[in-house]
Short mmCIF file of C-alpha atoms in Angstrom, two decimals:
data_model
loop_
_atom_site.label_atom_id
_atom_site.label_comp_id
_atom_site.label_asym_id
_atom_site.label_seq_id
_atom_site.Cartn_x
_atom_site.Cartn_y
_atom_site.Cartn_z
CA MET A 1 -23.92 15.21 2.32
CA ILE A 2 -25.44 16.67 5.48
CA PRO A 3 -28.79 18.24 4.40
CA VAL A 4 -29.41 21.49 6.26
CA THR A 5 -32.37 21.29 8.65
CA GLY A 6 -34.45 24.08 10.15
CA LEU A 7 -34.55 26.24 7.02
CA GLU A 8 -37.09 24.34 4.93
CA GLY A 9 -38.87 26.66 2.48
CA ALA A 10 -36.69 29.65 3.43
CA GLN A 11 -34.69 31.83 1.08
CA VAL A 12 -31.06 31.75 2.19
CA ALA A 13 -28.38 33.96 0.64
CA VAL A 14 -24.96 32.39 0.03
CA LEU A 15 -22.02 34.78 -0.40
CA GLY A 16 -18.85 33.32 -1.90
CA LEU A 17 -19.00 30.32 -4.22
CA GLY A 18 -15.76 28.51 -3.55
CA ARG A 19 -15.63 25.05 -1.98
CA SER A 20 -17.54 25.90 1.19
CA GLY A 21 -20.06 28.18 -0.52
CA LEU A 22 -21.12 25.71 -3.20
CA SER A 23 -21.20 22.94 -0.62
CA ALA A 24 -23.50 25.06 1.56
CA ALA A 25 -25.78 25.81 -1.38
CA ARG A 26 -26.10 22.09 -2.19
CA ALA A 27 -26.80 21.16 1.43
CA LEU A 28 -29.37 23.95 1.78
CA ALA A 29 -31.17 22.78 -1.35
CA ALA A 30 -31.05 19.17 -0.14
CA GLY A 31 -32.74 20.28 3.08
CA GLY A 32 -35.54 22.11 1.30
CA ALA A 33 -34.25 25.69 1.45
CA GLU A 34 -33.93 28.01 -1.55
CA PRO A 35 -30.30 29.18 -1.87
CA LEU A 36 -29.72 32.50 -3.60
CA CYS A 37 -26.06 32.70 -4.54
CA TRP A 38 -23.58 35.47 -5.22
CA ASP A 39 -19.86 35.83 -5.91
CA ASP A 40 -18.10 38.83 -7.44
CA ASN A 41 -16.24 36.39 -9.69
CA GLY A 42 -18.21 35.69 -12.85
CA ASP A 43 -16.66 32.26 -13.36
CA ALA A 44 -17.76 31.23 -9.86
CA ARG A 45 -21.32 32.38 -10.61
CA ALA A 46 -21.28 30.46 -13.87
CA ARG A 47 -20.30 27.26 -12.06
CA ALA A 48 -23.15 27.74 -9.59
CA GLU A 49 -25.65 28.45 -12.35
CA ALA A 50 -24.49 25.33 -14.20
CA GLU A 51 -25.61 23.36 -11.13
CA GLY A 52 -29.02 25.01 -11.29
CA PHE A 53 -28.58 27.61 -8.55
CA THR A 54 -30.03 31.10 -8.84
CA CYS A 55 -27.46 33.90 -8.65
CA ARG A 56 -28.58 37.30 -7.42
CA ALA A 57 -26.64 40.40 -6.44
CA PHE A 58 -27.25 41.77 -2.95
CA ARG A 59 -26.43 45.45 -2.97
CA SER A 60 -28.89 47.06 -0.56
CA VAL A 61 -30.88 46.46 2.59
CA GLN A 62 -34.02 45.97 0.48
CA ASP A 63 -32.43 43.03 -1.35
CA PHE A 64 -32.67 41.08 1.93
CA ASP A 65 -36.39 41.62 2.51
CA ALA A 66 -37.31 37.95 1.90
CA VAL A 67 -34.01 36.43 3.05
CA THR A 68 -33.90 34.39 6.27
CA ARG A 69 -30.14 34.02 6.67
CA LEU A 70 -26.86 34.93 4.96
CA ILE A 71 -24.21 32.19 4.68
CA VAL A 72 -20.67 33.55 4.25
CA SER A 73 -17.51 31.85 3.01
CA PRO A 74 -14.57 32.04 5.45
CA GLY A 75 -12.34 34.33 3.40
CA ILE A 76 -14.85 37.21 3.40
CA PRO A 77 -14.41 39.77 6.23
CA HIS A 78 -17.55 40.64 8.18
CA LEU A 79 -16.16 43.14 10.69
CA TYR A 80 -12.42 43.88 10.39
CA PRO A 81 -10.63 45.47 8.64
CA GLU A 82 -14.07 46.47 7.28
CA PRO A 83 -17.25 44.52 6.53
CA ASN A 84 -17.92 43.27 3.03
CA PRO A 85 -20.73 45.47 1.60
CA VAL A 86 -23.10 42.50 1.23
CA ILE A 87 -22.58 41.51 4.88
CA ALA A 88 -23.02 45.13 5.97
CA ALA A 89 -26.36 45.28 4.10
CA ALA A 90 -27.52 42.01 5.67
CA LEU A 91 -26.65 43.22 9.18
CA ALA A 92 -28.42 46.54 8.54
CA ALA A 93 -31.49 44.55 7.44
CA GLY A 94 -31.39 42.45 10.61
CA VAL A 95 -30.59 39.24 8.73
CA PRO A 96 -28.51 36.73 10.76
CA VAL A 97 -25.09 35.94 9.31
CA ASP A 98 -23.78 32.38 9.55
CA ASN A 99 -21.39 29.99 7.80
CA ASP A 100 -21.22 26.34 6.78
CA ILE A 101 -19.84 25.35 10.20
CA GLY A 102 -22.93 26.74 11.89
CA LEU A 103 -25.17 24.93 9.41
CA PHE A 104 -23.29 21.69 10.09
CA PHE A 105 -23.74 21.78 13.85
CA GLN A 106 -27.37 22.83 13.38
CA SER A 107 -28.05 19.84 11.13
CA PHE A 108 -25.66 17.05 12.18
CA ALA A 109 -27.93 15.16 14.60
CA THR A 110 -30.95 13.42 13.04
CA SER A 111 -33.90 11.35 14.19
CA ASP A 112 -32.13 8.23 12.88
CA TRP A 113 -29.74 8.37 15.83
CA HIS A 114 -32.28 6.76 18.16
CA ARG A 115 -31.48 3.46 16.44
CA PHE A 116 -27.74 3.75 17.18
CA ASP A 117 -26.08 2.01 20.10
CA THR A 118 -23.55 4.86 20.29
CA SER A 119 -24.31 8.38 19.11
CA PRO A 120 -21.84 9.89 16.62
CA ARG A 121 -19.44 12.39 18.14
CA VAL A 122 -17.57 15.46 16.90
CA ILE A 123 -14.01 16.45 17.82
CA ALA A 124 -13.21 20.03 16.77
CA VAL A 125 -9.62 21.29 16.72
CA THR A 126 -8.53 24.92 16.59
CA GLY A 127 -5.41 26.95 17.43
CA SER A 128 -2.74 28.96 15.65
CA ASN A 129 -0.34 26.16 14.74
CA GLY A 130 -0.58 22.39 14.56
CA LYS A 131 -4.33 22.08 14.14
CA SER A 132 -4.03 20.30 10.78
CA THR A 133 -1.53 17.77 12.08
CA THR A 134 -3.48 17.28 15.31
CA SER A 135 -6.72 16.72 13.40
CA ALA A 136 -5.11 14.34 10.92
CA LEU A 137 -3.34 12.47 13.72
CA ILE A 138 -6.58 11.96 15.67
CA HIS A 139 -8.27 10.74 12.50
CA HIS A 140 -5.38 8.39 11.72
CA VAL A 141 -5.35 6.87 15.21
CA LEU A 142 -9.11 6.32 15.08
CA SER A 143 -8.90 4.76 11.61
CA ALA A 144 -6.01 2.52 12.61
CA SER A 145 -7.99 1.35 15.65
CA GLY A 146 -10.95 0.37 13.47
CA ARG A 147 -13.21 3.18 14.70
CA PRO A 148 -15.39 4.66 11.90
CA CYS A 149 -14.40 8.29 11.40
CA GLN A 150 -14.32 11.17 8.92
CA LEU A 151 -11.99 14.19 8.59
CA ALA A 152 -13.39 17.52 7.45
CA GLY A 153 -13.46 21.30 7.84
CA ASN A 154 -10.31 23.23 7.04
CA ILE A 155 -8.72 19.91 6.04
CA GLY A 156 -10.12 17.02 4.04
CA ARG A 157 -13.74 17.46 2.95
CA GLY A 158 -16.07 20.38 3.52
CA VAL A 159 -18.16 19.88 6.65
CA LEU A 160 -21.43 19.61 4.74
CA ASP A 161 -19.90 17.25 2.17
CA ILE A 162 -19.26 14.42 4.63
CA ASP A 163 -21.38 11.27 4.67
CA LEU A 164 -24.22 10.90 7.14
CA PRO A 165 -22.58 9.36 10.21
CA HIS A 166 -22.83 5.71 11.21
CA ASP A 167 -23.40 4.21 14.63
CA GLY A 168 -20.49 5.25 16.86
CA GLU A 169 -18.72 7.28 14.15
CA VAL A 170 -16.42 10.18 15.04
CA VAL A 171 -16.15 13.29 12.88
CA VAL A 172 -12.86 15.20 13.31
CA LEU A 173 -13.01 18.86 12.27
CA GLU A 174 -10.14 21.28 11.83
CA LEU A 175 -11.55 24.78 12.34
CA SER A 176 -9.79 28.07 11.64
CA SER A 177 -10.53 31.33 13.43
CA TYR A 178 -12.35 32.48 10.29
CA GLN A 179 -14.73 29.55 10.75
CA THR A 180 -15.22 29.71 14.52
CA GLU A 181 -15.72 33.48 14.69
CA LEU A 182 -18.99 33.45 12.74
CA ALA A 183 -20.67 30.06 13.24
CA ARG A 184 -23.98 30.54 15.06
CA SER A 185 -23.87 26.97 16.38
CA LEU A 186 -20.70 25.37 17.79
CA THR A 187 -21.42 22.21 19.77
CA PRO A 188 -18.56 19.68 19.52
CA ASP A 189 -18.37 16.83 22.00
CA ILE A 190 -14.62 17.35 22.41
CA ALA A 191 -12.92 20.68 21.61
CA VAL A 192 -9.14 21.06 21.24
CA PHE A 193 -7.09 24.28 21.55
CA THR A 194 -3.50 23.67 20.43
CA ASN A 195 -1.79 27.04 21.05
CA LEU A 196 -1.98 30.73 20.23
CA SER A 197 0.45 33.04 18.46
CA PRO A 198 -0.11 36.22 16.41
CA ASP A 199 -1.83 35.54 13.08
CA HIS A 200 -4.63 37.07 10.98
CA LEU A 201 -4.54 40.14 13.23
CA ASP A 202 -5.95 42.50 10.60
CA ARG A 203 -8.97 40.22 10.14
CA HIS A 204 -9.69 40.03 13.87
CA GLY A 205 -8.85 43.58 14.93
CA GLY A 206 -5.83 42.53 16.99
CA MET A 207 -4.73 39.73 19.28
CA GLY A 208 -7.73 40.00 21.57
CA GLY A 209 -10.16 39.58 18.71
CA TYR A 210 -8.15 36.65 17.37
CA PHE A 211 -8.28 34.86 20.73
CA ALA A 212 -11.99 35.68 21.06
CA ALA A 213 -12.65 33.96 17.73
CA LYS A 214 -10.88 30.81 18.93
CA ARG A 215 -12.56 30.93 22.35
CA ARG A 216 -16.04 30.76 20.80
CA LEU A 217 -15.51 27.05 20.07
CA PHE A 218 -15.45 26.43 23.82
CA ALA A 219 -17.85 29.10 25.05
CA GLU A 220 -20.79 28.85 22.66
CA GLY A 221 -21.87 25.24 23.14
CA GLY A 222 -19.83 23.92 26.03
CA PRO A 223 -18.07 20.70 24.94
CA ASP A 224 -18.20 17.62 27.18
CA ARG A 225 -14.40 17.70 27.29
CA ALA A 226 -11.89 20.38 26.41
CA VAL A 227 -8.23 19.73 25.55
CA ILE A 228 -6.31 22.96 26.16
CA GLY A 229 -2.69 23.80 25.37
CA VAL A 230 -1.52 25.83 28.36
CA ASP A 231 1.90 26.99 27.23
CA GLU A 232 0.54 30.48 26.52
CA ALA A 233 -1.34 32.81 28.86
CA GLU A 234 -4.47 32.61 26.73
CA GLY A 235 -4.59 28.82 27.02
CA ARG A 236 -4.17 28.97 30.79
CA PHE A 237 -6.93 31.57 30.98
CA LEU A 238 -9.24 29.46 28.83
CA ALA A 239 -8.60 26.32 30.89
CA GLY A 240 -9.35 28.28 34.05
CA GLN A 241 -12.60 29.61 32.63
CA LEU A 242 -13.83 26.14 31.67
CA SER A 243 -12.78 24.32 34.83
CA GLU A 244 -14.76 24.15 38.07
CA GLY A 245 -11.62 23.43 40.08
CA ARG A 246 -8.17 21.83 40.03
CA GLY A 247 -9.57 18.31 39.95
CA ASP A 248 -12.11 18.92 37.17
CA ASP A 249 -11.15 16.34 34.54
CA ARG A 250 -13.51 17.77 31.94
CA VAL A 251 -10.51 19.96 31.07
CA ILE A 252 -7.35 18.15 29.93
CA ARG A 253 -4.32 20.45 30.06
CA VAL A 254 -1.48 19.94 27.56
CA SER A 255 2.10 21.24 27.59
CA VAL A 256 5.48 20.75 25.93
CA GLU A 257 7.24 23.30 28.14
CA ARG A 258 6.90 21.83 31.62
CA LYS A 259 5.65 18.97 33.71
CA LEU A 260 2.02 19.53 34.68
CA THR A 261 0.98 18.67 38.21
CA GLY A 262 -2.21 18.65 40.22
CA PRO A 263 -5.27 16.48 40.81
CA GLY A 264 -6.75 17.00 37.33
CA TRP A 265 -6.03 15.41 33.95
CA GLN A 266 -2.75 16.37 32.25
CA VAL A 267 -0.78 15.30 29.18
CA PHE A 268 2.70 16.74 28.62
CA ALA A 269 5.91 16.00 26.74
CA ARG A 270 9.44 16.58 28.03
CA LYS A 271 12.67 15.64 26.25
CA GLY A 272 10.72 13.56 23.73
CA PHE A 273 8.64 11.57 26.23
CA LEU A 274 4.87 11.97 26.47
CA ALA A 275 3.29 11.38 29.89
CA GLU A 276 -0.35 11.25 30.96
CA TYR A 277 -1.25 12.01 34.57
CA ARG A 278 -4.64 11.68 36.28
CA LYS A 279 -5.29 12.46 39.94
CA GLU A 280 -1.54 13.06 40.43
CA ARG A 281 -0.59 9.59 39.17
CA GLN A 282 1.09 8.67 35.88
CA VAL A 283 -1.16 6.36 33.87
CA ALA A 284 0.73 6.18 30.56
CA SER A 285 3.93 7.24 28.79
CA VAL A 286 5.29 7.08 25.24
CA ASP A 287 8.72 7.72 23.70
CA LEU A 288 8.01 10.09 20.80
CA ARG A 289 11.61 10.47 19.65
CA GLY A 290 11.59 7.62 17.15
CA ILE A 291 8.26 8.46 15.51
CA ALA A 292 9.20 9.63 12.01
CA GLY A 293 5.91 11.41 11.29
CA LEU A 294 6.14 13.60 14.42
CA PRO A 295 9.57 15.29 14.55
CA GLY A 296 10.32 18.17 16.91
CA SER A 297 8.69 19.68 19.99
CA HIS A 298 5.91 21.32 17.96
CA ASN A 299 4.82 17.90 16.74
CA HIS A 300 5.14 16.56 20.27
CA GLN A 301 2.60 19.21 21.26
CA ASN A 302 0.33 17.95 18.47
CA ALA A 303 0.84 14.41 19.75
CA CYS A 304 -0.13 15.42 23.29
CA ALA A 305 -3.32 17.10 22.08
CA ALA A 306 -4.24 14.13 19.89
CA TRP A 307 -3.45 11.70 22.71
CA ALA A 308 -5.74 13.61 25.08
CA ALA A 309 -8.60 13.71 22.58
CA CYS A 310 -8.32 9.99 21.84
CA ARG A 311 -8.11 9.15 25.54
CA ALA A 312 -11.25 11.24 26.11
CA LEU A 313 -12.97 8.92 23.63
CA GLY A 314 -11.84 5.93 25.67
CA LEU A 315 -9.03 4.57 23.46
CA ALA A 316 -6.36 2.56 25.25
CA PRO A 317 -2.79 3.95 25.46
CA LYS A 318 -1.30 1.04 23.47
CA VAL A 319 -3.81 1.61 20.67
CA ILE A 320 -2.96 5.31 20.45
CA GLU A 321 0.78 4.63 20.55
CA ALA A 322 0.48 2.15 17.68
CA GLY A 323 -1.42 4.76 15.67
CA PHE A 324 1.31 7.33 16.31
CA HIS A 325 3.97 5.00 14.95
CA SER A 326 2.07 4.37 11.70
CA TYR A 327 1.21 8.05 11.15
CA PRO A 328 2.75 9.14 7.80
CA GLY A 329 2.60 12.91 8.35
CA LEU A 330 0.93 15.55 6.21
CA PRO A 331 2.20 17.19 3.03
CA HIS A 332 3.74 20.63 3.63
CA ARG A 333 4.02 20.05 7.40
CA SER A 334 7.46 18.74 8.40
CA GLN A 335 7.24 16.55 5.29
CA LEU A 336 10.44 14.62 4.54
CA VAL A 337 10.84 14.99 0.79
CA GLY A 338 14.02 12.95 0.40
CA GLU A 339 17.67 12.52 1.33
CA VAL A 340 20.84 12.51 -0.75
CA ARG A 341 24.48 12.31 0.36
CA GLY A 342 23.49 12.76 3.99
CA VAL A 343 21.40 15.90 3.34
CA ARG A 344 17.69 15.78 4.17
CA PHE A 345 15.05 17.95 2.50
CA VAL A 346 12.01 18.94 4.57
CA ASN A 347 8.93 20.77 3.32
CA ASP A 348 7.16 22.84 6.00
CA SER A 349 5.46 25.32 3.69
CA LYS A 350 2.55 25.48 6.16
CA ALA A 351 4.86 27.38 8.55
CA THR A 352 3.29 30.65 7.42
CA ASN A 353 3.93 32.63 10.61
CA VAL A 354 6.91 33.32 12.84
CA ASP A 355 5.91 30.96 15.64
CA ALA A 356 5.41 27.99 13.30
CA ALA A 357 8.72 28.63 11.56
CA ALA A 358 10.55 28.90 14.90
CA HIS A 359 9.21 25.50 15.94
CA ALA A 360 10.26 24.01 12.61
CA LEU A 361 13.81 25.38 12.99
CA ALA A 362 14.06 24.05 16.54
CA ALA A 363 13.38 20.51 15.33
CA PHE A 364 16.77 20.24 13.57
CA ASP A 365 20.41 20.83 14.51
CA SER A 366 21.95 22.09 11.25
CA VAL A 367 19.63 23.94 8.87
CA ARG A 368 19.89 25.42 5.41
CA TRP A 369 16.77 27.57 5.76
CA ILE A 370 14.57 28.63 2.83
CA CYS A 371 12.26 31.40 4.00
CA GLY A 372 10.45 34.54 2.89
CA GLY A 373 7.24 35.60 1.24
CA LEU A 374 4.48 38.01 2.18
CA GLU A 375 5.45 39.19 5.65
CA LYS A 376 2.78 39.25 8.35
CA GLU A 377 2.24 41.79 11.12
CA GLY A 378 4.59 41.74 14.06
CA GLY A 379 7.96 41.47 12.30
CA LEU A 380 10.47 38.64 12.47
CA SER A 381 12.12 39.20 15.85
CA GLY A 382 10.45 36.08 17.25
CA LEU A 383 12.72 33.94 15.05
CA SER A 384 15.94 34.95 16.79
CA ALA A 385 15.72 32.42 19.63
CA ALA A 386 15.33 29.52 17.19
CA ALA A 387 17.97 30.67 14.70
CA GLY A 388 20.92 29.00 16.42
CA SER A 389 20.55 25.92 14.24
CA VAL A 390 20.62 27.95 11.00
CA ARG A 391 23.82 27.85 8.98
CA ARG A 392 22.45 30.11 6.27
CA ALA A 393 19.09 31.46 5.12
CA TYR A 394 18.06 31.54 1.46
CA VAL A 395 15.33 34.15 1.09
CA ILE A 396 12.57 34.01 -1.52
CA GLY A 397 9.72 36.39 -2.35
CA ARG A 398 9.17 39.72 -4.04
CA GLU A 399 10.48 41.57 -0.97
CA ALA A 400 13.33 39.13 -0.31
CA ALA A 401 15.93 41.83 0.32
CA GLY A 402 13.87 43.54 3.02
CA PHE A 403 13.01 40.20 4.61
CA ALA A 404 16.69 39.19 4.68
CA LEU A 405 17.71 42.41 6.43
CA GLN A 406 15.49 41.53 9.41
CA LEU A 407 17.08 38.11 9.99
CA SER A 408 19.73 37.58 12.66
CA VAL A 409 21.55 34.94 10.57
CA ASP A 410 23.71 34.92 7.46
CA ALA A 411 21.20 35.37 4.63
CA GLU A 412 21.36 35.23 0.85
CA VAL A 413 18.73 36.91 -1.32
CA CYS A 414 17.53 34.35 -3.88
CA THR A 415 14.02 35.61 -4.73
CA THR A 416 12.89 32.42 -6.50
CA MET A 417 12.45 28.89 -5.19
CA GLU A 418 14.62 27.52 -7.98
CA ALA A 419 17.55 29.72 -6.96
CA ALA A 420 17.05 29.09 -3.23
CA VAL A 421 17.05 25.29 -3.57
CA ARG A 422 20.02 25.36 -5.95
CA ARG A 423 22.12 27.52 -3.62
CA ALA A 424 21.13 25.48 -0.55
CA VAL A 425 22.14 22.25 -2.31
CA GLU A 426 25.48 23.76 -3.36
CA ASP A 427 26.23 24.77 0.24
CA ALA A 428 24.82 21.77 2.09
CA GLU A 429 27.05 19.25 3.86
CA PRO A 430 26.26 15.79 5.26
CA GLY A 431 24.06 16.16 8.34
CA ASP A 432 22.41 19.35 7.11
CA VAL A 433 18.64 19.74 6.62
CA VAL A 434 17.42 21.92 3.76
CA LEU A 435 14.22 23.23 5.33
CA LEU A 436 11.43 25.24 3.72
CA ALA A 437 9.82 27.08 6.66
CA PRO A 438 8.83 30.45 5.15
CA ALA A 439 7.58 32.38 8.25
CA ALA A 440 5.39 34.28 5.78
CA ALA A 441 2.31 33.98 3.63
CA SER A 442 2.67 32.72 0.07
CA PHE A 443 0.48 35.15 -1.83
CA ASP A 444 3.24 37.34 -3.24
CA GLN A 445 4.38 34.48 -5.51
CA TYR A 446 1.89 31.60 -5.12
CA ASP A 447 -1.85 31.03 -4.85
CA ASN A 448 -1.47 29.20 -1.54
CA PHE A 449 1.05 27.47 0.74
CA GLU A 450 0.39 24.11 -0.97
CA GLN A 451 1.53 25.49 -4.33
CA ARG A 452 4.65 26.90 -2.70
CA GLY A 453 5.40 23.52 -1.08
CA ASP A 454 4.82 21.72 -4.36
CA ASP A 455 7.31 24.06 -6.04
CA PHE A 456 9.88 23.24 -3.35
CA VAL A 457 9.32 19.51 -3.85
CA ALA A 458 9.63 19.89 -7.62
CA GLU A 459 12.92 21.79 -7.31
CA VAL A 460 14.31 19.31 -4.78
CA SER A 461 13.44 16.39 -7.06
CA LYS A 462 16.04 17.67 -9.54
CA TYR A 463 18.75 16.70 -7.07
CA LEU A 464 17.43 13.43 -5.68
#
């Protein structure tokens, strides 16, 4: 646990008592603060009270008279589409609003570090797609190289649940826009921006607000090094804002769309080959095509970002390459479930938006595509360019018929995962890939994308 510092003796309100909320309450108490907890869910309050925490409703400005700070769980809106009433009351009372990420960066460094030969470091990864794989890949490469490291944030453990760091340890954090938009302290040593595509637009008040939430990771604290995907205009803009000039190697630009040139530091992938250039000279290259855990150009982008972050830490190219080859991949992200009679089954349930699903489709030549769910803003037109590999779509979800009508490919309305997998298996021929890449949220039928992916794996297992 990372005990929260700087709030000793203070009353701190904690809104939302899921994983991050309870973790924050424990860390606040460990640091000498008095957490006052609230969740609209009675079962969540009961769990907090069973741990000895005081639960108190915050309904008015006056309820915050003695409160120093409000800590908010990531799923609770504070501005758009409208503020949660508790957050609105706190802001009206002049109480600062923060989250567990802010508490982590506020409390991570301790006086014990003066005994270390090498100070612990933090790599923080954000972006629309690929941040989980990029974070896990960095962590895997570090672990395989023998470097002490921990993985936390939106993946792995909660940020305040990690162990106190050792000499030279690296903490890798995956951070969503919900987490970066509110944290009062954001001071990673290395910050990574994978890419940007429309997502969570209602929560951020549009694309500009969404980008602004991501940008805070780079603007608030100023990382020593920034790894920036520059295949979108926003990434190029961000890299330009952070750089003092073309040769400024504090910014490492990453691309999977073109060769990057110039006197700075670049990492890019073309036709399955990763190349690193510094001062206009190639210093390393890797063939990514045979790495089973990183299929497709979207994973090559993740590999480039992870490579750049690891190189910024000083790891040798051969060490990073070896880590790539032993990387097993993550569940629900281009996860190979099995193969039978020449047909492969791939679970990419994490492809919850159009851009992620398009990248998943582009990774394979002949696809039986299982898609559908709770459609996000912006429609499905962005899938058309990647649909050339699709032989047929099998659409799930409560609104499967409406979803199917928007697709530019032959589509069959199946509604349930059981029916979609069964029909895909009946149609599949050797060389086909039965791919779950929903291009939609899961909440119309499942609690989360993991549950949806698990259902796909369970249905596929009937045929393996």
